[in-house]
Amino acid sequence: MIKKGLSNLWSIPFYYSEFKNSNKLNNELTKVIRDIDVGLNSKKSYKIAGLEKGLTTKWHSYNFLDIENKNVSTLKIFIKNQVKEYFKKLGHKNTSLMYQSWANRLKEGAVLKRHSHAGPYSYISGVYFVKTKKSSTIYHLPLDTRIPGVEDFCETKIEINNIEGGLVLFPSFIEHNSTPTQNNEERITIAFDILYTPPLDKFHNNFNEKVVSIF
Ligand SMILES: [Fe+2]
């Protein structure tokens, strides 16, 4: 029975963990990401989070965590374990999950503008920080996004400092943006979506790319 007046019925679960002594791993991942940035050069860009070109705009065309490389595999195992732990803590029993992942490489004041990963399939999302200096990610309460025409109504934002080796998991519907990348610095992250109801044949995304994998 609900009481009269204000009731805060639900909280929004976030999960944070860190990969211990991540320096070596992050250095190796940085090399992999710089290589794929070159390798994906010919792929079509799709505007996303305010970006019109660069690695992030190729997100639809590959599954980062499936790249055959031992450091990528190490990260994949870490992420899978943390996602399982997140679900366990939430009491969720999920047996048929899929995932897609991609890398972001921002430079010289670039930002990821406010966006969410909500879609018909995405269930939870996450980000792992490979390389970052003095940056943070701002997450917005869903209520703030429900006021038509008011883009910047962000009364209840939560700012989380980005730390190299840090992993943040959050529901895909949570809108977020980055603070500007420092001058002369690169901000490199790996982001991913965990899909609950698989798209079409399970393995293709809406861009007709076969990049979705079984979790
Ligand atoms: Fe994002």
Short mmCIF file of C-alpha atoms and ligand atoms in Angstrom, two decimals:
data_model
loop_
_atom_site.label_atom_id
_atom_site.label_comp_id
_atom_site.label_asym_id
_atom_site.label_seq_id
_atom_site.Cartn_x
_atom_site.Cartn_y
_atom_site.Cartn_z
CA MET A 1 0.00 0.00 0.00
CA ILE A 2 1.48 3.37 -0.99
CA LYS A 3 1.45 6.12 1.61
CA LYS A 4 0.14 9.63 0.93
CA GLY A 5 2.75 12.17 -0.12
CA LEU A 6 6.17 11.53 -1.63
CA SER A 7 7.45 7.97 -1.91
CA ASN A 8 10.80 7.21 -3.48
CA LEU A 9 9.91 3.76 -4.69
CA TRP A 10 12.95 2.74 -6.69
CA SER A 11 16.62 3.52 -6.71
CA ILE A 12 18.75 3.20 -9.86
CA PRO A 13 21.50 0.60 -9.53
CA PHE A 14 25.03 1.47 -10.65
CA TYR A 15 27.99 -0.87 -10.22
CA TYR A 16 31.65 0.16 -10.04
CA SER A 17 34.81 -1.87 -9.96
CA GLU A 18 38.47 -1.50 -10.90
CA PHE A 19 40.93 -3.76 -12.69
CA LYS A 20 43.90 -4.06 -10.32
CA ASN A 21 47.26 -2.76 -11.58
CA SER A 22 45.75 -1.91 -14.94
CA ASN A 23 48.68 0.12 -16.36
CA LYS A 24 50.17 -2.64 -18.48
CA LEU A 25 46.78 -3.82 -19.71
CA ASN A 26 45.75 -0.26 -20.57
CA ASN A 27 48.97 0.41 -22.49
CA GLU A 28 48.42 -2.72 -24.58
CA LEU A 29 44.72 -1.88 -25.14
CA THR A 30 45.73 1.61 -26.27
CA LYS A 31 47.88 0.06 -29.02
CA VAL A 32 45.01 -2.19 -30.13
CA ILE A 33 42.61 0.76 -30.22
CA ARG A 34 44.98 2.97 -32.22
CA ASP A 35 45.31 0.12 -34.74
CA ILE A 36 41.58 -0.44 -35.12
CA ASP A 37 41.04 3.29 -35.49
CA VAL A 38 43.20 3.06 -38.63
CA GLY A 39 41.65 -0.28 -39.68
CA LEU A 40 38.09 1.08 -39.54
CA ASN A 41 38.94 4.18 -41.53
CA SER A 42 36.87 3.13 -44.54
CA LYS A 43 33.76 2.29 -42.49
CA LYS A 44 30.84 4.69 -42.70
CA SER A 45 30.43 7.16 -39.83
CA TYR A 46 27.07 7.51 -38.10
CA LYS A 47 26.60 10.60 -35.98
CA ILE A 48 26.45 9.65 -32.32
CA ALA A 49 26.65 11.61 -29.04
CA GLY A 50 27.34 14.80 -31.00
CA LEU A 51 30.33 13.32 -32.87
CA GLU A 52 30.34 13.26 -36.67
CA LYS A 53 33.66 11.56 -37.28
CA GLY A 54 36.23 9.49 -35.44
CA LEU A 55 36.32 6.04 -33.91
CA THR A 56 33.11 6.40 -31.89
CA THR A 57 31.08 6.94 -35.08
CA LYS A 58 32.14 3.45 -36.28
CA TRP A 59 30.72 1.79 -33.16
CA HIS A 60 28.12 -0.16 -35.14
CA SER A 61 30.64 -1.96 -37.35
CA TYR A 62 32.52 -4.33 -35.02
CA ASN A 63 32.54 -5.95 -31.61
CA PHE A 64 35.63 -4.73 -29.78
CA LEU A 65 35.72 -7.47 -27.13
CA ASP A 66 35.79 -10.13 -29.85
CA ILE A 67 39.09 -8.89 -31.30
CA GLU A 68 41.59 -11.72 -31.12
CA ASN A 69 44.21 -10.35 -28.77
CA LYS A 70 45.21 -11.60 -25.35
CA ASN A 71 44.78 -8.22 -23.64
CA VAL A 72 41.33 -7.78 -25.13
CA SER A 73 40.48 -11.30 -23.90
CA THR A 74 41.69 -10.36 -20.41
CA LEU A 75 39.40 -7.34 -20.41
CA LYS A 76 36.49 -9.40 -21.77
CA ILE A 77 36.80 -11.91 -18.91
CA PHE A 78 36.95 -9.07 -16.36
CA ILE A 79 33.89 -7.35 -17.83
CA LYS A 80 31.89 -10.58 -18.06
CA ASN A 81 32.62 -11.40 -14.41
CA GLN A 82 31.65 -7.92 -13.25
CA VAL A 83 28.43 -7.95 -15.28
CA LYS A 84 27.54 -11.32 -13.76
CA GLU A 85 28.23 -9.92 -10.30
CA TYR A 86 26.03 -6.89 -11.03
CA PHE A 87 23.15 -9.15 -12.04
CA LYS A 88 23.72 -11.38 -9.03
CA LYS A 89 23.55 -8.39 -6.68
CA LEU A 90 20.36 -7.25 -8.39
CA GLY A 91 18.85 -10.71 -8.07
CA HIS A 92 18.45 -10.96 -11.85
CA LYS A 93 18.57 -14.35 -13.48
CA ASN A 94 19.62 -13.81 -17.07
CA THR A 95 20.29 -16.76 -19.27
CA SER A 96 20.16 -15.45 -22.85
CA LEU A 97 22.25 -12.31 -23.03
CA MET A 98 24.16 -10.89 -26.01
CA TYR A 99 26.69 -8.06 -26.17
CA GLN A 100 28.21 -5.50 -28.48
CA SER A 101 31.20 -3.32 -27.65
CA TRP A 102 33.24 -0.54 -29.21
CA ALA A 103 36.09 1.86 -28.42
CA ASN A 104 36.05 5.65 -28.05
CA ARG A 105 39.04 7.87 -28.63
CA LEU A 106 38.51 11.57 -27.89
CA LYS A 107 41.11 14.29 -28.23
CA GLU A 108 41.63 18.02 -27.71
CA GLY A 109 38.52 19.18 -25.89
CA ALA A 110 36.17 16.69 -27.59
CA VAL A 111 33.08 15.61 -25.63
CA LEU A 112 30.48 12.91 -25.83
CA LYS A 113 27.26 14.89 -25.70
CA ARG A 114 24.35 13.73 -23.63
CA HIS A 115 23.00 10.40 -24.92
CA SER A 116 21.70 7.06 -23.73
CA HIS A 117 22.16 3.52 -25.00
CA ALA A 118 18.45 2.80 -24.77
CA GLY A 119 17.07 0.84 -27.65
CA PRO A 120 14.76 -2.05 -28.17
CA TYR A 121 17.40 -4.53 -27.04
CA SER A 122 19.94 -2.88 -24.79
CA TYR A 123 19.48 -3.78 -21.16
CA ILE A 124 22.56 -2.62 -19.30
CA SER A 125 25.57 -0.69 -20.55
CA GLY A 126 29.06 -0.12 -19.31
CA VAL A 127 32.29 1.73 -19.83
CA TYR A 128 35.89 0.81 -19.05
CA PHE A 129 38.50 3.57 -18.81
CA VAL A 130 41.72 2.84 -20.67
CA LYS A 131 43.26 6.31 -20.71
CA THR A 132 41.92 9.44 -19.06
CA LYS A 133 43.16 12.54 -17.26
CA LYS A 134 40.97 14.84 -15.17
CA SER A 135 37.72 13.81 -16.80
CA SER A 136 34.40 12.66 -15.51
CA THR A 137 31.11 11.31 -16.76
CA ILE A 138 27.85 12.96 -15.81
CA TYR A 139 24.81 10.74 -15.43
CA HIS A 140 21.27 12.14 -15.44
CA LEU A 141 18.18 11.08 -13.54
CA PRO A 142 15.60 9.84 -16.12
CA LEU A 143 13.10 12.38 -14.76
CA ASP A 144 15.31 15.14 -16.15
CA THR A 145 14.86 13.82 -19.68
CA ARG A 146 11.09 13.71 -19.54
CA ILE A 147 10.47 17.42 -19.92
CA PRO A 148 9.73 18.06 -23.61
CA GLY A 149 11.90 20.66 -25.24
CA VAL A 150 14.10 21.21 -22.22
CA GLU A 151 17.40 19.63 -23.25
CA ASP A 152 19.48 20.94 -20.42
CA PHE A 153 17.23 20.37 -17.47
CA CYS A 154 19.81 18.51 -15.42
CA GLU A 155 18.86 19.22 -11.84
CA THR A 156 19.81 15.86 -10.45
CA LYS A 157 22.99 14.90 -12.24
CA ILE A 158 25.60 12.63 -10.71
CA GLU A 159 29.24 13.19 -11.64
CA ILE A 160 31.60 10.22 -11.46
CA ASN A 161 35.35 10.80 -11.86
CA ASN A 162 36.86 8.69 -14.61
CA ILE A 163 39.74 6.57 -13.37
CA GLU A 164 42.01 4.44 -15.54
CA GLY A 165 41.13 0.80 -14.92
CA GLY A 166 37.65 1.74 -13.65
CA LEU A 167 34.50 0.04 -14.91
CA VAL A 168 31.02 1.54 -14.51
CA LEU A 169 27.88 -0.48 -15.20
CA PHE A 170 24.49 1.20 -15.42
CA PRO A 171 21.02 0.70 -16.91
CA SER A 172 21.08 1.54 -20.64
CA PHE A 173 18.30 4.13 -20.33
CA ILE A 174 20.43 6.43 -18.16
CA GLU A 175 21.52 9.46 -20.18
CA HIS A 176 25.10 10.59 -19.74
CA ASN A 177 27.77 12.85 -21.19
CA SER A 178 31.49 13.34 -20.76
CA THR A 179 33.32 16.42 -19.61
CA PRO A 180 35.69 17.91 -22.24
CA THR A 181 38.89 16.00 -22.92
CA GLN A 182 41.97 17.89 -21.71
CA ASN A 183 44.13 19.60 -24.33
CA ASN A 184 47.05 17.42 -25.44
CA GLU A 185 45.40 14.41 -23.87
CA GLU A 186 43.60 11.42 -25.30
CA ARG A 187 40.58 9.95 -23.56
CA ILE A 188 40.21 6.29 -24.48
CA THR A 189 37.36 4.09 -23.29
CA ILE A 190 35.70 0.85 -24.20
CA ALA A 191 31.92 0.88 -24.01
CA PHE A 192 29.43 -1.92 -24.39
CA ASP A 193 25.78 -2.86 -24.27
CA ILE A 194 24.37 -6.05 -22.85
CA LEU A 195 21.34 -7.00 -24.93
CA TYR A 196 18.47 -8.89 -23.39
CA THR A 197 16.07 -9.67 -26.22
CA PRO A 198 18.34 -10.43 -29.18
CA PRO A 199 17.75 -8.57 -32.45
CA LEU A 200 16.41 -10.41 -35.52
CA ASP A 201 18.72 -13.37 -36.09
CA LYS A 202 20.52 -12.60 -32.81
CA PHE A 203 23.82 -11.59 -34.39
CA HIS A 204 23.06 -8.58 -36.64
CA ASN A 205 22.44 -5.08 -35.34
CA ASN A 206 20.16 -2.46 -36.87
CA PHE A 207 22.95 -1.44 -39.26
CA ASN A 208 22.92 -4.96 -40.71
CA GLU A 209 26.36 -5.64 -39.29
CA LYS A 210 26.99 -9.08 -37.81
CA VAL A 211 28.60 -7.83 -34.63
CA VAL A 212 26.42 -9.08 -31.78
CA SER A 213 27.78 -12.01 -29.76
CA ILE A 214 26.48 -14.40 -27.13
CA PHE A 215 27.45 -13.18 -23.68
FE FE B 1 27.53 6.28 -23.72
#
